[in-house]
Tab-separated table of C-alpha atoms in Angstrom:
chain	number	residue	atom	x	y	z
A	41	UNK	CA	0.000	0.000	0.000
A	42	UNK	CA	1.824	3.052	-1.251
A	43	UNK	CA	0.617	6.607	-1.090
A	44	UNK	CA	1.326	8.811	-4.021
A	45	UNK	CA	3.116	11.882	-2.736
A	46	UNK	CA	3.027	15.284	-4.376
A	47	UNK	CA	6.167	15.740	-6.365
A	48	UNK	CA	7.901	19.064	-5.860
A	49	UNK	CA	8.247	21.273	-8.895
A	50	UNK	CA	11.617	21.833	-10.471
A	51	UNK	CA	12.814	18.229	-10.291
A	52	UNK	CA	14.135	16.911	-13.551
A	53	UNK	CA	12.899	13.563	-14.885
A	54	UNK	CA	16.361	12.046	-14.335
A	55	UNK	CA	16.340	13.016	-10.668
A	56	UNK	CA	12.784	11.760	-10.281
A	57	UNK	CA	13.743	8.440	-11.883
A	58	UNK	CA	16.685	8.172	-9.498
A	59	UNK	CA	14.476	8.942	-6.489
A	60	UNK	CA	11.892	6.407	-7.646
A	61	UNK	CA	14.572	3.719	-8.003
A	62	UNK	CA	15.883	4.487	-4.501
A	63	UNK	CA	12.388	4.252	-3.040
A	64	UNK	CA	11.774	0.960	-4.839
A	65	UNK	CA	15.121	-0.440	-3.658
A	66	UNK	CA	14.425	0.520	-0.045
A	67	UNK	CA	10.935	-0.950	-0.310
A	68	UNK	CA	12.326	-4.250	-1.561
A	69	UNK	CA	14.904	-4.328	1.230
A	70	UNK	CA	12.231	-3.758	3.872
A	71	UNK	CA	9.969	-6.404	2.362
A	72	UNK	CA	12.841	-8.910	2.326
A	73	UNK	CA	13.709	-8.094	5.940
A	74	UNK	CA	10.092	-8.435	7.041
A	75	UNK	CA	9.836	-11.790	5.252
A	76	UNK	CA	13.004	-12.984	7.004
A	77	UNK	CA	11.674	-11.845	10.371
A	78	UNK	CA	8.375	-13.691	9.785
A	79	UNK	CA	10.316	-16.837	8.914
A	80	UNK	CA	12.345	-16.529	12.117
A	81	UNK	CA	9.125	-16.010	14.083
A	82	UNK	CA	7.452	-19.092	12.587
A	83	UNK	CA	10.543	-21.232	13.187
A	84	UNK	CA	10.694	-20.073	16.806
A	85	UNK	CA	6.998	-20.850	17.254
A	86	UNK	CA	7.454	-24.276	15.704
A	87	UNK	CA	10.426	-25.011	17.928
A	88	UNK	CA	8.506	-23.888	20.998
A	89	UNK	CA	5.119	-25.510	20.371
A	90	UNK	CA	5.503	-28.439	17.978
A	91	UNK	CA	6.097	-31.847	19.523
A	92	UNK	CA	9.725	-32.746	19.906
A	93	UNK	CA	11.106	-36.195	19.390
A	94	UNK	CA	13.374	-37.054	22.283
A	95	UNK	CA	13.331	-40.779	21.787
A	96	UNK	CA	16.361	-42.990	21.793
A	97	UNK	CA	16.558	-46.799	21.833
A	98	UNK	CA	16.925	-47.300	25.596
A	99	UNK	CA	14.232	-44.822	26.565
A	100	UNK	CA	11.559	-47.505	26.838
A	101	UNK	CA	12.956	-48.788	30.119
A	102	UNK	CA	13.420	-45.390	31.761
A	103	UNK	CA	9.847	-44.410	32.509
A	104	UNK	CA	8.054	-47.666	33.263
A	105	UNK	CA	8.147	-47.715	37.065
A	106	UNK	CA	4.386	-48.226	37.270
A	107	UNK	CA	4.542	-51.184	34.919
A	108	UNK	CA	7.302	-52.841	36.926
A	109	UNK	CA	5.377	-52.375	40.176
A	110	UNK	CA	2.256	-53.908	38.656
A	111	UNK	CA	4.261	-56.824	37.286
A	112	UNK	CA	5.677	-57.692	40.732
A	113	UNK	CA	2.233	-58.251	42.245
A	114	UNK	CA	1.505	-60.108	45.516
């Protein structure tokens, strides 16, 4: 969303073309930076809230105290 600004009188077409190219370049840089920041945000959110896999082969025997107590029985 760009607003069209009033162009001052007395500016040559070459200068206006140069100014327009500068504005476009800065706009593209800001858009690229914003896109990069959004990507960083989404990656941080994914890292924080998506399930993590912390499994390794011997993990099955680490957290089964209840099962071992039930297996002992009377």
